[in-house]
Coordinates of C-alpha atoms and ligand atoms in Angstrom, one line a residue:
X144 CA 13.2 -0.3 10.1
X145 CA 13.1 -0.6 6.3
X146 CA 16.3 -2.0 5.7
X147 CA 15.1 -5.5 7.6
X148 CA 13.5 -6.5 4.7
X149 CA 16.4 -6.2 2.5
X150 CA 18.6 -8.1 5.1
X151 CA 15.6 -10.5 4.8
X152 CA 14.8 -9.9 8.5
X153 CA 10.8 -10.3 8.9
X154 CA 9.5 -6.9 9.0
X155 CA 5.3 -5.3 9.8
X156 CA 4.4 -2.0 8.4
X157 CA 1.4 -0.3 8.1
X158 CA -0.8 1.5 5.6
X159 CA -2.5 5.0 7.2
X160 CA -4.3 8.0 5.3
X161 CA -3.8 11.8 6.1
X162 CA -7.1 13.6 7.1
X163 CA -8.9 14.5 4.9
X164 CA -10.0 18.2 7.0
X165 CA -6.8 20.4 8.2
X166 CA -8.2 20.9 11.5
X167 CA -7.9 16.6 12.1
X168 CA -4.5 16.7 12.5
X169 CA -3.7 16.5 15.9
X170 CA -6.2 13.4 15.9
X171 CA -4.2 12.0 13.2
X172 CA -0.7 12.6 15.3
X173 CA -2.8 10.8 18.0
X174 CA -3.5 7.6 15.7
X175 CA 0.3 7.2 14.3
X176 CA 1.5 7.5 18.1
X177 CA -0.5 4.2 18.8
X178 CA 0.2 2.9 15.8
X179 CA 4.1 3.9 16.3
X180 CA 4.1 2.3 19.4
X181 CA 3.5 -1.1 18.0
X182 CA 7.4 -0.5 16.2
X183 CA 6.1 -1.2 12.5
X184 CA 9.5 -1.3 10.3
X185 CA 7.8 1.8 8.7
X186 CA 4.2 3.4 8.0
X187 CA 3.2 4.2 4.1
X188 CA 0.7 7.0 3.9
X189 CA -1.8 7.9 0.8
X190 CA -2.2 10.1 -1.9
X191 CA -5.1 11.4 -3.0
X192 CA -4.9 10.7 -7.0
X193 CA -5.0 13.8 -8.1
X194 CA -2.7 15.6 -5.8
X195 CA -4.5 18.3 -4.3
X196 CA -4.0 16.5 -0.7
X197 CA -0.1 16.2 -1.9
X198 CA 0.8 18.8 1.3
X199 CA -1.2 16.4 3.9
X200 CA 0.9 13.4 3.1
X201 CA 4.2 15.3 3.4
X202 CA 2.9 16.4 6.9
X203 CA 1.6 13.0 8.4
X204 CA 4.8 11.1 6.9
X205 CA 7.4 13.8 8.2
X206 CA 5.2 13.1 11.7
X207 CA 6.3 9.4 11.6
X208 CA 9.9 10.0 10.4
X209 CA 10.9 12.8 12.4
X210 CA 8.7 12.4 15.7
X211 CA 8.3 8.9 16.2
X212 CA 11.6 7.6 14.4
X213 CA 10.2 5.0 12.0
X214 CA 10.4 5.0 8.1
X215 CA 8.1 6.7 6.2
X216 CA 7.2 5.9 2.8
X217 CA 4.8 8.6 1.2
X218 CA 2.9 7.6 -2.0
X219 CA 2.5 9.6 -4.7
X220 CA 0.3 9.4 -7.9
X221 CA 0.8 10.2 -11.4
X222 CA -2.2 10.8 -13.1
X223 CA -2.8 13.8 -11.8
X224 CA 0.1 15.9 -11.5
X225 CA 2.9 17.4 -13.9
X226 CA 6.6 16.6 -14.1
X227 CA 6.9 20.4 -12.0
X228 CA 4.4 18.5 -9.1
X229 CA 6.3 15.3 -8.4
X230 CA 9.5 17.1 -8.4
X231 CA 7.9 20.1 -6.0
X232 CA 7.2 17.1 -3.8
X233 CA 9.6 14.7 -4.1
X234 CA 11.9 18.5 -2.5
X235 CA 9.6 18.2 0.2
X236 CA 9.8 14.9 1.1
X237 CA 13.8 15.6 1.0
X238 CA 13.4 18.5 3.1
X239 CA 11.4 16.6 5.9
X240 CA 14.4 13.8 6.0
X241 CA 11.8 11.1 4.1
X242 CA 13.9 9.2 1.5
X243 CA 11.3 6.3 0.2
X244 CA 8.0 6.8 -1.7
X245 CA 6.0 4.7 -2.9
X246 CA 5.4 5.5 -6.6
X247 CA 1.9 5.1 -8.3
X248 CA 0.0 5.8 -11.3
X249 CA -3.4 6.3 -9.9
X250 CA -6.8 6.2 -10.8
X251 CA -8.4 9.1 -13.4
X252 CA -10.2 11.4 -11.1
X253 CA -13.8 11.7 -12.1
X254 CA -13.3 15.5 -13.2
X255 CA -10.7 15.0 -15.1
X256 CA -11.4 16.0 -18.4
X257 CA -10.1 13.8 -21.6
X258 CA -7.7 16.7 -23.0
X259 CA -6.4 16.9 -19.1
X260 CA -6.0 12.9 -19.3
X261 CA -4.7 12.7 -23.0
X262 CA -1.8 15.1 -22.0
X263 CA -0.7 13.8 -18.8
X264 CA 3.3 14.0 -18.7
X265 CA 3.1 10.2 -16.9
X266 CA 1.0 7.1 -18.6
X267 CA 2.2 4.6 -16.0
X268 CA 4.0 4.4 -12.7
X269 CA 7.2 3.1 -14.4
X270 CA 7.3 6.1 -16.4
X271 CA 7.4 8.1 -13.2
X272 CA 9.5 5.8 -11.5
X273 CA 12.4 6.5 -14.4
X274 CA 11.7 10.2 -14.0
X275 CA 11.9 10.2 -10.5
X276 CA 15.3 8.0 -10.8
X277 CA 17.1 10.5 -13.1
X278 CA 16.2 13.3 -11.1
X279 CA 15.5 12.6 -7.3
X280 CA 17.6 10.6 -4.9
X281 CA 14.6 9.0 -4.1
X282 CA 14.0 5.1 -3.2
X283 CA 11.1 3.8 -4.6
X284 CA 8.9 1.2 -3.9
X285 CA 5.8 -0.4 -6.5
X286 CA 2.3 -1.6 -5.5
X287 CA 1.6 -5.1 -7.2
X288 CA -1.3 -7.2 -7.3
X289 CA -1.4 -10.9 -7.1
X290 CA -5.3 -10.8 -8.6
X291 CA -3.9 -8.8 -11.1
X292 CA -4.5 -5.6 -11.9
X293 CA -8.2 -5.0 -13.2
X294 CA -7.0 -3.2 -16.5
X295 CA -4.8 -6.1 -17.8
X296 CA -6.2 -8.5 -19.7
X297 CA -3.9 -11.5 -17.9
X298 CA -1.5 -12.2 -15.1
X299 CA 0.9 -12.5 -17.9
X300 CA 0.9 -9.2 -18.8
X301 CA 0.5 -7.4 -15.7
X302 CA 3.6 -9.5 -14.6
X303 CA 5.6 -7.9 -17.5
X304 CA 4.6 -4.5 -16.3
X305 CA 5.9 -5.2 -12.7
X306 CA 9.3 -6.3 -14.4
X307 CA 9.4 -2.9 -15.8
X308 CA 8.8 -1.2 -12.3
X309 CA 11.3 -3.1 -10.9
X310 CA 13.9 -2.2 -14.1
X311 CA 12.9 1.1 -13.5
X312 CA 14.2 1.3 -9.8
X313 CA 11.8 -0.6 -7.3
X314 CA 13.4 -1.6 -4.2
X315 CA 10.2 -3.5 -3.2
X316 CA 6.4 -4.0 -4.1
X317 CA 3.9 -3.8 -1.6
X318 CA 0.8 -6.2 -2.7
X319 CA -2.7 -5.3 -3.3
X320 CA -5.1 -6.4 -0.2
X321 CA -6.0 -9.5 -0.1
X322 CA -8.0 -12.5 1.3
X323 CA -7.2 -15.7 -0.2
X324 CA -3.2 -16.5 0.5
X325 CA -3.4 -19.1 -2.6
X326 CA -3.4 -15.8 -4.8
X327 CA -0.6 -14.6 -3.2
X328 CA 1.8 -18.0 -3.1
X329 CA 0.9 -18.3 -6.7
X330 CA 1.7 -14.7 -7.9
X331 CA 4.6 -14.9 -5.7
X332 CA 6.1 -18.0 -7.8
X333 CA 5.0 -16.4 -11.3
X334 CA 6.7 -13.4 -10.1
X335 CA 10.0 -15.1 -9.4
X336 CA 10.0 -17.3 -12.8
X337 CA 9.9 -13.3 -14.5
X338 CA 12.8 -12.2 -13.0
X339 CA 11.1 -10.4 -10.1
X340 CA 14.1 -10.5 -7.0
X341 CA 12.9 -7.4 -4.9
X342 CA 10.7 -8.2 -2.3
X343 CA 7.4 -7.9 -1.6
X344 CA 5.0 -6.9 1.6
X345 CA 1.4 -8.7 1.6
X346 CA -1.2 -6.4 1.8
X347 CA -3.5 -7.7 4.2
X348 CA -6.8 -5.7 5.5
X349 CA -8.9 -6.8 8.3
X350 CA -12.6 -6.8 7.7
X351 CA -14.1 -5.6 11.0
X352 CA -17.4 -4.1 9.6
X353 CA -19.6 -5.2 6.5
X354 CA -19.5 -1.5 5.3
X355 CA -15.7 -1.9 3.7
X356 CA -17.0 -4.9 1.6
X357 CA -18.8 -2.3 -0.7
X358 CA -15.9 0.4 -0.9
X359 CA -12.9 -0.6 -0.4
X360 CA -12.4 -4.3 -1.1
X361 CA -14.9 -3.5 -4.1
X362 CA -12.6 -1.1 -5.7
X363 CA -9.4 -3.5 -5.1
X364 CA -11.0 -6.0 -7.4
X365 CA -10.0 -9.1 -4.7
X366 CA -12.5 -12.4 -4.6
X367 CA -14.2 -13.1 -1.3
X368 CA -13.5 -16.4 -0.4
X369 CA -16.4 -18.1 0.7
X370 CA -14.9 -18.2 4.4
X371 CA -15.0 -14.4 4.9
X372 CA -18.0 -14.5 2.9
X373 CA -19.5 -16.5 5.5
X374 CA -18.2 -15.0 8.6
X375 CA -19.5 -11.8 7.0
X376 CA -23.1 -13.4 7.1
X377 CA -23.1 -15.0 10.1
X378 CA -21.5 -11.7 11.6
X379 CA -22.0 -8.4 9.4
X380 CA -25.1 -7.0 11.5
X381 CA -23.2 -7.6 15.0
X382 CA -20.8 -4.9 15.3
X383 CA -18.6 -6.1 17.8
X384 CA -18.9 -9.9 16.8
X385 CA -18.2 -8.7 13.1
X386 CA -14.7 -6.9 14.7
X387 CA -13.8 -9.7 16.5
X388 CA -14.3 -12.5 13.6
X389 CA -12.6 -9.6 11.0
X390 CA -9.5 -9.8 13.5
X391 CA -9.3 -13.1 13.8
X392 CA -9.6 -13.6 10.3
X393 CA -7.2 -11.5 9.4
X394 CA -4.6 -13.2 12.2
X395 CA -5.1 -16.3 10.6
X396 CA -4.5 -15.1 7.3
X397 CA -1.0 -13.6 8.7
X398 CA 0.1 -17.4 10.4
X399 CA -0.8 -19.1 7.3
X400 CA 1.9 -16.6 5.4
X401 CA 4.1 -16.6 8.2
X402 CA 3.7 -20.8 8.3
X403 CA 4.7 -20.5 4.3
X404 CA 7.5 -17.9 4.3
X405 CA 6.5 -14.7 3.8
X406 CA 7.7 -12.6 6.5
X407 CA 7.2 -9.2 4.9
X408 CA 3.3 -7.9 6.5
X409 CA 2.0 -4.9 5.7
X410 CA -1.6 -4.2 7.5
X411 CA -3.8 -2.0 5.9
X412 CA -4.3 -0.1 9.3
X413 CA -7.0 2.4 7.9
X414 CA -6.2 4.7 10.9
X415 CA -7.5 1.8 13.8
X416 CA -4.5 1.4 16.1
X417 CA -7.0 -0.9 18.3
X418 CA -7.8 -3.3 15.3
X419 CA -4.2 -2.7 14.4
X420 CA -3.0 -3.9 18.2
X421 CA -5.1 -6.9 18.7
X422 CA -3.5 -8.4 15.6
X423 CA 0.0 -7.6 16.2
X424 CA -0.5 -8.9 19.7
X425 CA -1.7 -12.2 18.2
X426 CA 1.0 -12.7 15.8
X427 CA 3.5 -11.7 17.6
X428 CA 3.1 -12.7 20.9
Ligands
FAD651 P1 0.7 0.9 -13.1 O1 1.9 0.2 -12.6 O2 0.9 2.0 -14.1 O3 -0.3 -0.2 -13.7 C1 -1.6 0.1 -14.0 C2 -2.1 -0.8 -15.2 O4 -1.3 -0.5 -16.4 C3 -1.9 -2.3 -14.9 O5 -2.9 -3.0 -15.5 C4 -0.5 -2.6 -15.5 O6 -0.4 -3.9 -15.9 C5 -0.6 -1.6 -16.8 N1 0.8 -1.1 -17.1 C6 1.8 -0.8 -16.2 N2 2.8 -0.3 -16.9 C7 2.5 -0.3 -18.2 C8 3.2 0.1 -19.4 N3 4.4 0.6 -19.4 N4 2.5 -0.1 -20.6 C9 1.3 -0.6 -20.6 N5 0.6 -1.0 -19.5 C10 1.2 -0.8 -18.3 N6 -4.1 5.1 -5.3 C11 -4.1 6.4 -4.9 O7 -4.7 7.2 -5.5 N7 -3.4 6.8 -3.7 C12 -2.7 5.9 -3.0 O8 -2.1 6.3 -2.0 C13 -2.7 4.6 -3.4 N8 -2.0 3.6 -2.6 C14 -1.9 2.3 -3.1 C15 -1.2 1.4 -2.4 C16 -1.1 0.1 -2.8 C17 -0.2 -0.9 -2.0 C18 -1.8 -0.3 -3.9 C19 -1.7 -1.8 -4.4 C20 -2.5 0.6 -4.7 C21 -2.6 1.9 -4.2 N9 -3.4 2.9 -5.0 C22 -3.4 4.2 -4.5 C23 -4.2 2.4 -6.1 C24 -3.4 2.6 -7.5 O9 -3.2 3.9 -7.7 C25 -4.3 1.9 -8.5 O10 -4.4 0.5 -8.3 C26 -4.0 2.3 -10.0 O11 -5.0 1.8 -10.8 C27 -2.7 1.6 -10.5 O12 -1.6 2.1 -10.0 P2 -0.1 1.4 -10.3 O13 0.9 2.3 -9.7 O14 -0.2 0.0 -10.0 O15 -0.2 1.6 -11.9

């Protein structure tokens, strides 16, 4: 459960998405069960930025808190939505027994018009954070990014913004994906010099096709070290080979962490309990 992490116990979660047509639900229950019985400390689940999707989120988290049992944390975004939104949600997260979000700015929708975006009630998720603070009995967690974020011009300053997350009521960060640990031990000890004492999960994502290089990891802004890079050439028109390198990538990356002291993992599951299984098995085995 949650709490391990703040009793410094090592703890696994998982990142999942809703689906994206109502009538894919029962497929989605199917994937959390799998996932659920690999007893993650707790599953996150996205938010589409601009909210629409807000109801989807509720119903896949209240799935995994009050089916299965394990902590739910649902994000929300910002950018999109009006003080009257977050609170409407942040009442039905309460009423379906889900205490932890994870709160986020976002990313401006592309139809989002510049009179939409120049009176948005929330300019950054610690704005949201204080709002939700003084008047939800939410508990929050940040997303950080030991790359830094792509907006801010240095590490510096991003650092300063996390600071302000966590003054603003953070219990923990949960990291940006990514593939080079040596980013992540190094934000990790720039983090702690600022004052940063919550803790944070590493956001790790298993490559297992060529295809997520060009969305996904694209839009996160992390390098490629040259060792995925490779595997990916060797690999990326085998699909099976490319699935079996990704995961074993991947578990690598989680013994190195684990080898250096960070015990907090969160796997970007993207809804693959097999992927998902084959690396817990590994690491924890
Ligand atoms: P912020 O913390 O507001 O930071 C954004 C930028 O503004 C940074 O450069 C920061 O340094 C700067 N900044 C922060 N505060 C201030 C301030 N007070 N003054 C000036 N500058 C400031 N997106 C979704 O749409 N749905 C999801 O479900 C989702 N899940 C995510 C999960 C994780 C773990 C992560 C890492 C990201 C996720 N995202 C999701 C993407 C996220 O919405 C984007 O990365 C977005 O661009 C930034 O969100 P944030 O909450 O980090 O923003």
């Amino acid at each position: 459960m949650l709490q391990n992490m703040f009793e410094h116990k090592p703890t696994l979660s998982f990142e999942v998405f809703p689906p994206k047509k109502d009538g894919d639900f029962e497929s989605a229950f199917q994937v959390m069960d799998a996932l659920g019985k690999l007893s993650p400390d707790f599953i996150s689940v996205t938010y589409g930025a601009g909210g629409s999707r807000a109801g989807k989120t509720v119903e896949i988290a209240s799935y995994i808190q009050n089916t299965l049992g394990i902590d739910a944390v649902a994000h929300m975004t910002c950018v999109g939505s009006r003080k009257e939104d977050l609170l409407r949600i942040a009442g039905e997260l309460k009423r379906h027994n889900i205490s932890h979000c994870l709160a986020l700015r976002g990313d401006r929708p592309k139809d989002m018009s510049d009179e939409q975006f120049a009176s948005r009630d929330f300019a950054h998720a610690n704005d949201m954070m204080d709002f939700l603070r003084e008047h939800t009995d939410l508990h929050m967690a940040g997303a950080c990014y030991p790359e830094k974020h792509f907006e801010s011009f240095s590490m510096e300053s991003d650092l300063n913004h996390l600071k302000r997350k966590q003054e603003a009521g953070a219990e923990f960060f949960i990291s940006q994906l990514f593939f080079d640990n040596d980013y992540y031990y190094s934000f990790l000890e720039k983090a702690a010099r600022k004052g940063i004492t919550v803790p944070f999960c590493a956001g790790i994502m298993p490559i297992t096709s060529a295809g997520q290089l060009g969305t996904t990891v694209t839009l996160s802004g992390s390098s490629i070290p040259k060792a995925l890079a490779n595997l990916i050439a060797a690999y990326g028109d085998n699909k099976e080979d490319m699935r079996k390198a990704g995961i074993d990538y991947a578990i690598r990356q989680i013994r190195d962490l684990q080898e250096n002291g960070v015990n907090d993992i969160h796997i970007y599951a993207m809804n693959k309990p097999k992927t998902t299984a084959e690396i817990v098995a590994a690491i924890y085995r």
